[in-house]
Coordinates of C-alpha atoms and ligand atoms in Angstrom, one line a residue:
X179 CA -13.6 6.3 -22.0
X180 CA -11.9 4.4 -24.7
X181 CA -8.3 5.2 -26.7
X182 CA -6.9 3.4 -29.4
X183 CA -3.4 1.4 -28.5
X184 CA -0.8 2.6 -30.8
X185 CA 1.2 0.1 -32.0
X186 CA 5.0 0.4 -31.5
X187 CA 7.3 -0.1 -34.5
X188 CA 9.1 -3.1 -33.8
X189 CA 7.3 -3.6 -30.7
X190 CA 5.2 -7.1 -30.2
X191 CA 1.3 -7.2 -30.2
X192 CA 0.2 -5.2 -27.5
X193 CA -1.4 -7.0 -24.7
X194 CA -4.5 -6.0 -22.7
X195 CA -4.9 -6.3 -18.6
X196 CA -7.8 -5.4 -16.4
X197 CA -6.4 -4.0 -12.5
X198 CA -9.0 -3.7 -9.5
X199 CA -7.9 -1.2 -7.2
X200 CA -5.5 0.3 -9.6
X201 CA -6.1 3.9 -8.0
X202 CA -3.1 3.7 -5.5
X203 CA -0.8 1.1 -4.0
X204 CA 0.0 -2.6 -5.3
X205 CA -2.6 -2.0 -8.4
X206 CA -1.3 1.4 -9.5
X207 CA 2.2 -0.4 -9.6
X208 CA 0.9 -3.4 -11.6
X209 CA -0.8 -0.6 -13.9
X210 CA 2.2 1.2 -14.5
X211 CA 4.7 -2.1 -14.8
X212 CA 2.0 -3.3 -17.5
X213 CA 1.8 -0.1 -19.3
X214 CA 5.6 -0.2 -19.5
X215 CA 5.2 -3.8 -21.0
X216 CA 3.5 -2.9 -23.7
X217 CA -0.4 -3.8 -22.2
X218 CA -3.6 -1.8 -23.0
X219 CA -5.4 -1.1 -19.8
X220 CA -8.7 -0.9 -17.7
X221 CA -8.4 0.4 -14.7
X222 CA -11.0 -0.3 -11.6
X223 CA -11.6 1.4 -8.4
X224 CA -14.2 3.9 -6.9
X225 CA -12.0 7.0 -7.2
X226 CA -12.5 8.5 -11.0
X227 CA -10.5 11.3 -10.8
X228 CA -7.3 9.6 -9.6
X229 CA -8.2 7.0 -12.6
X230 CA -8.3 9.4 -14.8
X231 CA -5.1 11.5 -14.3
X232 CA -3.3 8.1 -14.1
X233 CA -5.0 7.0 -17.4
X234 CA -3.9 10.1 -19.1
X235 CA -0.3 9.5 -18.0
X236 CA -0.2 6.2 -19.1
X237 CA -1.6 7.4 -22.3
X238 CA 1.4 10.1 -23.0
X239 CA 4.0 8.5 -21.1
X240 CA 3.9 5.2 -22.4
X241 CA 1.6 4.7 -25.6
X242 CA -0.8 2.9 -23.6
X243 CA -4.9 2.4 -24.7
X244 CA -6.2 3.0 -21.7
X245 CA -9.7 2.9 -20.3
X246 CA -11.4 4.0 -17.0
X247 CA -14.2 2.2 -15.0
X248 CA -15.3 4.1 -11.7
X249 CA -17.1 0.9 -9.8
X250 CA -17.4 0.6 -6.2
X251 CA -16.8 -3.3 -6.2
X252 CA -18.8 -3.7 -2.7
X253 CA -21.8 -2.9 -4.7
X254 CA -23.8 -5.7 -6.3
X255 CA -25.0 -3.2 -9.7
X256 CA -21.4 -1.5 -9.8
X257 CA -19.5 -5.2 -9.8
X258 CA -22.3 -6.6 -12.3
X259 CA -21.5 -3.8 -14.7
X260 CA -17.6 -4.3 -14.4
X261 CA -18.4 -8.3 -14.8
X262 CA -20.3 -7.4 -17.8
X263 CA -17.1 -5.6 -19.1
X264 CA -15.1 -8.5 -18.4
X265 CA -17.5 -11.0 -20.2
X266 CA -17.8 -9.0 -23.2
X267 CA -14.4 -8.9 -23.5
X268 CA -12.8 -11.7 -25.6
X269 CA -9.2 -10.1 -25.6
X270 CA -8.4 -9.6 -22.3
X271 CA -5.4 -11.5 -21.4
X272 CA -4.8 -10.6 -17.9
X273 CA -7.2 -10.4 -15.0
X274 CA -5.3 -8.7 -12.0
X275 CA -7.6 -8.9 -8.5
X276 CA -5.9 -6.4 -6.4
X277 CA -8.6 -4.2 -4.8
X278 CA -9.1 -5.1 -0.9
X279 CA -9.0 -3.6 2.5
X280 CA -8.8 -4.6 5.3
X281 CA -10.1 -4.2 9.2
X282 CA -8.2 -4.3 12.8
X283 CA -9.5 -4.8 16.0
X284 CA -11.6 -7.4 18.2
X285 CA -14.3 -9.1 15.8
X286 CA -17.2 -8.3 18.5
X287 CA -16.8 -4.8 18.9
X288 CA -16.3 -4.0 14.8
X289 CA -18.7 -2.5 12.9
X290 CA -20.3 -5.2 10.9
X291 CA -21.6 -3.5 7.7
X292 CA -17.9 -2.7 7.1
X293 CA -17.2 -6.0 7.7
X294 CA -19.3 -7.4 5.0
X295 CA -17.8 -4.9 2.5
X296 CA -14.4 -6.7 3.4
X297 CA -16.1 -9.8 2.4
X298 CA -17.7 -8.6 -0.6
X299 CA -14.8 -6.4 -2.0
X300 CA -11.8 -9.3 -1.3
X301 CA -13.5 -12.4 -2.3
X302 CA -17.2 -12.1 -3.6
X303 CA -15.7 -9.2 -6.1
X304 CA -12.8 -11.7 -6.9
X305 CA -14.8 -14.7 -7.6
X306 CA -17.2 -13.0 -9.5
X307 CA -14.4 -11.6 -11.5
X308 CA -12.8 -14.8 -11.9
X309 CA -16.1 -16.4 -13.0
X310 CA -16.5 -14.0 -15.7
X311 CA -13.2 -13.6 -17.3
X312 CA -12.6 -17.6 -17.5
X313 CA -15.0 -18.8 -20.6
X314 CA -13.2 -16.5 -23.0
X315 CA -9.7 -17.2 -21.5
X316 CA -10.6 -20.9 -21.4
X317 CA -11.8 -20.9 -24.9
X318 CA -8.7 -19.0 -26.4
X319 CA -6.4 -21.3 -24.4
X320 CA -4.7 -18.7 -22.8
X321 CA -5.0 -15.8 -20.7
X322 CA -3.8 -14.9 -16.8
X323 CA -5.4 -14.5 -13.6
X324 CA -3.5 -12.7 -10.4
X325 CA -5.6 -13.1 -7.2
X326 CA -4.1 -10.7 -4.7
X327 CA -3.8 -12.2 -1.6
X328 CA -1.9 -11.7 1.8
X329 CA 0.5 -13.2 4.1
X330 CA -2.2 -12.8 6.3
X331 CA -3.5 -15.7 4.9
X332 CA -1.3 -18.6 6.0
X333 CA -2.0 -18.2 9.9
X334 CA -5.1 -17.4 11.9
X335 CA -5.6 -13.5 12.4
X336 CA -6.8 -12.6 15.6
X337 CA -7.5 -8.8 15.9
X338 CA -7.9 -9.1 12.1
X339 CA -10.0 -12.1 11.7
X340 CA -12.1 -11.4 9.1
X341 CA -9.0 -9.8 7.1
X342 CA -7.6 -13.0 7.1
X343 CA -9.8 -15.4 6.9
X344 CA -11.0 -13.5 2.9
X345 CA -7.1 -13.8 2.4
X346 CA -6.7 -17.8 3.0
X347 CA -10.3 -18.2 0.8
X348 CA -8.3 -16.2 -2.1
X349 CA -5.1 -18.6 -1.5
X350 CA -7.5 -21.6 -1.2
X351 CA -9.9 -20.9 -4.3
X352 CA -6.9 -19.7 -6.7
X353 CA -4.8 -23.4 -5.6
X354 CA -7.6 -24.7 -6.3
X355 CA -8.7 -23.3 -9.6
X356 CA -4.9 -23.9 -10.8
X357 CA -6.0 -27.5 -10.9
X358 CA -9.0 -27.3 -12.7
X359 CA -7.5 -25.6 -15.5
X360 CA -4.7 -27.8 -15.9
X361 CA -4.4 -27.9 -19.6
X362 CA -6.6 -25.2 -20.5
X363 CA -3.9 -22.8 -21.5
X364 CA -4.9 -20.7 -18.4
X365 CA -2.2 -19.8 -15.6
X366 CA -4.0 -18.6 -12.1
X367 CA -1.1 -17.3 -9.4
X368 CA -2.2 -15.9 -5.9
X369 CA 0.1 -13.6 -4.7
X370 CA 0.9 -13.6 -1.0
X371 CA 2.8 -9.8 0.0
X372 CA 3.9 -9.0 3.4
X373 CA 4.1 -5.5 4.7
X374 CA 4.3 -3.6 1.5
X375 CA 4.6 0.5 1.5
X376 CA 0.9 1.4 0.2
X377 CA -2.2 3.5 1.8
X378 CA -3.7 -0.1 3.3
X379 CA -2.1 0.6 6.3
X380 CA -3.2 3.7 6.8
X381 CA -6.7 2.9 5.7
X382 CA -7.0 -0.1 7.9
X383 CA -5.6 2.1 11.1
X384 CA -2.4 0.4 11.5
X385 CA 0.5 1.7 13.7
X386 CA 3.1 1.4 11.2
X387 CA 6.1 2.9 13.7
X388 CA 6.7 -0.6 15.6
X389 CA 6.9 -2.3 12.4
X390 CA 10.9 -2.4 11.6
X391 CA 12.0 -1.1 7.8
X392 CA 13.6 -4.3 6.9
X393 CA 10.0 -5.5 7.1
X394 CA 8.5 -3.5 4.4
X395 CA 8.6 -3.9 0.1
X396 CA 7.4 -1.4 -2.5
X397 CA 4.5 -2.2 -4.2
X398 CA 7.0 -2.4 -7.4
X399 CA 8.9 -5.2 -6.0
X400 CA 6.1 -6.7 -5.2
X401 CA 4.6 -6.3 -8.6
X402 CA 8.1 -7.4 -10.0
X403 CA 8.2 -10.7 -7.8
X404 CA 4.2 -11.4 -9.2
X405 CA 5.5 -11.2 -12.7
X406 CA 8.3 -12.9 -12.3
X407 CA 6.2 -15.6 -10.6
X408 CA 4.1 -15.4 -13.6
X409 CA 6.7 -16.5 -16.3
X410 CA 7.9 -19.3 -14.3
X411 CA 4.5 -20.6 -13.8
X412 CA 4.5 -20.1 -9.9
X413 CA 1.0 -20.6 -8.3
X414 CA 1.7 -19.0 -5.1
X415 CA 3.8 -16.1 -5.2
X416 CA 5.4 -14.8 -1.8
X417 CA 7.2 -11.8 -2.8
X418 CA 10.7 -11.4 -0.5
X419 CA 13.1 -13.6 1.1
X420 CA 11.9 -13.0 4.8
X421 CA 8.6 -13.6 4.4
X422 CA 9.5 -16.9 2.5
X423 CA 11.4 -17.6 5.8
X424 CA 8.6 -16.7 8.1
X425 CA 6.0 -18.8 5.9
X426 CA 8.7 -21.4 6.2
X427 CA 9.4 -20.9 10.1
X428 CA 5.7 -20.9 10.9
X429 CA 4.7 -24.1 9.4
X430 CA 6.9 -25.7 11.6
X431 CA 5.5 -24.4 14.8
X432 CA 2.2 -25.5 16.6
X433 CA -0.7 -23.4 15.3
X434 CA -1.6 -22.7 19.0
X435 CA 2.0 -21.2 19.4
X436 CA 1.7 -19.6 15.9
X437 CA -1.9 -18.0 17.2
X438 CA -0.7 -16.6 20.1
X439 CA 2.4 -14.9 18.5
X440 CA 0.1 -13.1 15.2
X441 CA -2.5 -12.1 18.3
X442 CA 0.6 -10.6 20.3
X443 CA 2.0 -9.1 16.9
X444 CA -1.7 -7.5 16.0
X445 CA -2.0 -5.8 19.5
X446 CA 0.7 -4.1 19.1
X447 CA 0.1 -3.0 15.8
X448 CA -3.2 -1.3 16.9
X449 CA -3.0 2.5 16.8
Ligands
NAP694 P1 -4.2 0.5 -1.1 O1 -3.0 1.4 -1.4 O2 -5.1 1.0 0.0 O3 -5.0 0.4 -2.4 C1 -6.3 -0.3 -2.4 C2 -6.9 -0.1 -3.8 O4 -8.2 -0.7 -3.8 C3 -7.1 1.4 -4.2 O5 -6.9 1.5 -5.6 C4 -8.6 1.6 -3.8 O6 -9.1 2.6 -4.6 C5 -9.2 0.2 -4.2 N1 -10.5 0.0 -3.5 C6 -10.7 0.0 -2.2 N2 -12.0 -0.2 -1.9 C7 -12.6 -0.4 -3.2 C8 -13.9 -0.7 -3.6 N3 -14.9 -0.8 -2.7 N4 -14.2 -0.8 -4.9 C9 -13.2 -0.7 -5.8 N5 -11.9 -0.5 -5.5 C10 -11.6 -0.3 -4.2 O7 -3.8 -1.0 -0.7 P2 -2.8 -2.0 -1.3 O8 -1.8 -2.4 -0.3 O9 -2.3 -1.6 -2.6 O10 -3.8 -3.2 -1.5 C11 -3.9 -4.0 -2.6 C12 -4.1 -5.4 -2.3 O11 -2.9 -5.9 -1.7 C13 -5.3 -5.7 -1.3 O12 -6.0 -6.8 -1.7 C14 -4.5 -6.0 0.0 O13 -5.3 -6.9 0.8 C15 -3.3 -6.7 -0.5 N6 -2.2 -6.7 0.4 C16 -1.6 -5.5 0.9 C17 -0.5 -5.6 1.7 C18 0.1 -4.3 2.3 O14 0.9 -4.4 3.2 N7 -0.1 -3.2 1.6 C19 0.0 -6.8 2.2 C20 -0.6 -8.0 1.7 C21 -1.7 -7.9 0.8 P3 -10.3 3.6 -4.3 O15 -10.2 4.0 -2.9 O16 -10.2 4.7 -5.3 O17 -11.5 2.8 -4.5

């Protein structure tokens, strides 16, 4: 479904952004901050309907083109079709890489289909994504690239190991990639959240009640701490002054120590 972006009087040219997972959570709040900023919108996940009533919100709330892809991204033909999208499209100027799950409990006792689909939705999805946006971006020398990544991925997960081990390739690939567009125009950030007020939780079975309120950030601020990395050029984005301390504080401890403690923490966590 395809709409034509008004253009504002007085307003700037309108800008156009791709979100994966934009259904619910951190990627609804990225849609709705972008739509507010003036971008034209596709919007990814596997759920059409709640696409399509955001879509048409965006639409009369805000002016916004907006277009809808229903694509489970754990499926090789849906992803190629959404990587076919992105290819073709030579104006998109932001690629936002939200949609991701995740999985709790002891790695030999999971189910490990649903594993896979961890694996294929939070990084092969990614890359692939990545991959195809870049030749256009490179070749217009310009264009933006959000990796949605975790705190999760700065220590070792027990109890959800393969949760963070997708989340430290994301931080790895995108530091990476940072480099090898150096001069190309083309700005790649990961962003890092901590506990952040979405459906994940609920979706990945976690007892939220031990879990103090202090703890938590809305998926706005996250989005707000993303963009704001984005202007200043910040490659990894940790949203909130106490997850910058704990980053900080565990860096100094032995990872044994710092093991033990996130495989204490994920027990307990377990519902
Ligand atoms: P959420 O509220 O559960 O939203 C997840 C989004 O991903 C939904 O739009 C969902 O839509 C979509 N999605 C799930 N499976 C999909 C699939 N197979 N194909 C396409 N889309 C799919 O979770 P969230 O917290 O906003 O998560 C967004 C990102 O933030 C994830 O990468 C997550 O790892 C990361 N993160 C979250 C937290 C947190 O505490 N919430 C912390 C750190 C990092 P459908 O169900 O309609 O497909």
């Amino acid at each position: 479904m395809k709409t034509t972006a008004p253009r504002r009087e007085g307003g700037g040219p309108r800008r156009r952004a791709l979100v994966t997972g934009a259904s619910a959570g951190i990627g609804l709040a990225f849609a709705e901050r972008l739509a507010r900023d003036q971008y034209d919108l596709v919007l990814v996940a596997r759920s059409r309907d709640r696409l399509e009533e955001i879509a048409k919100r965006l639409r009369e709330e805000r002016g916004a083109g907006v277009e809808v892809l229903a694509a489970d991204l754990t499926q090789a033909a849906a992803l190629r079709a959404v990587e076919e999208v992105v290819a073709d499209d030579a104006t998109l100027d932001l690629l936002v890489n939200n949609a991701g799950f995740g999985t709790q409990g002891r790695f030999a006792e999971l189910d490990i289909d649903r594993e896979e689909e961890e694996i294929r939705l939070n990084v092969v999805a990614l890359v692939r994504l990545t991959r195809a946006a870049l030749p256009h971006m490179i070749q217009r020398g310009r264009g933006e690239i959000v990796n949605v990544s975790s705190m999760a991925g700065f220590y070792p997960g027990p109890f959800l190991a393969t949760y963070g081990a997708t989340k430290a390739f994301v931080t790895s690939f995108t530091e990476s990639l940072a480099e090898e567009l150096r001069e190309t125009g083309v700005r790649v950030q990961a962003l890092c959240p901590g506990f952040t007020r979405t459906e994940f939780q609920e979706r990945a079975s976690i007892d939220t009640s031990q879990i103090p309120g202090f703890a938590w950030m809305s998926a706005e601020e996250v989005v707000e701490a993303s963009l704001d990395g984005l202007s200043r050029d910040e490659l990894v984005v940790v949203p909130g002054n106490l997850n910058r301390a704990l980053r900080a504080g565990a860096s100094l401890l032995p990872r044994s120590i710092v093991r033990r403690a996130m495989a204490a923490a994920s027990r307990r966590l377990e519902e």
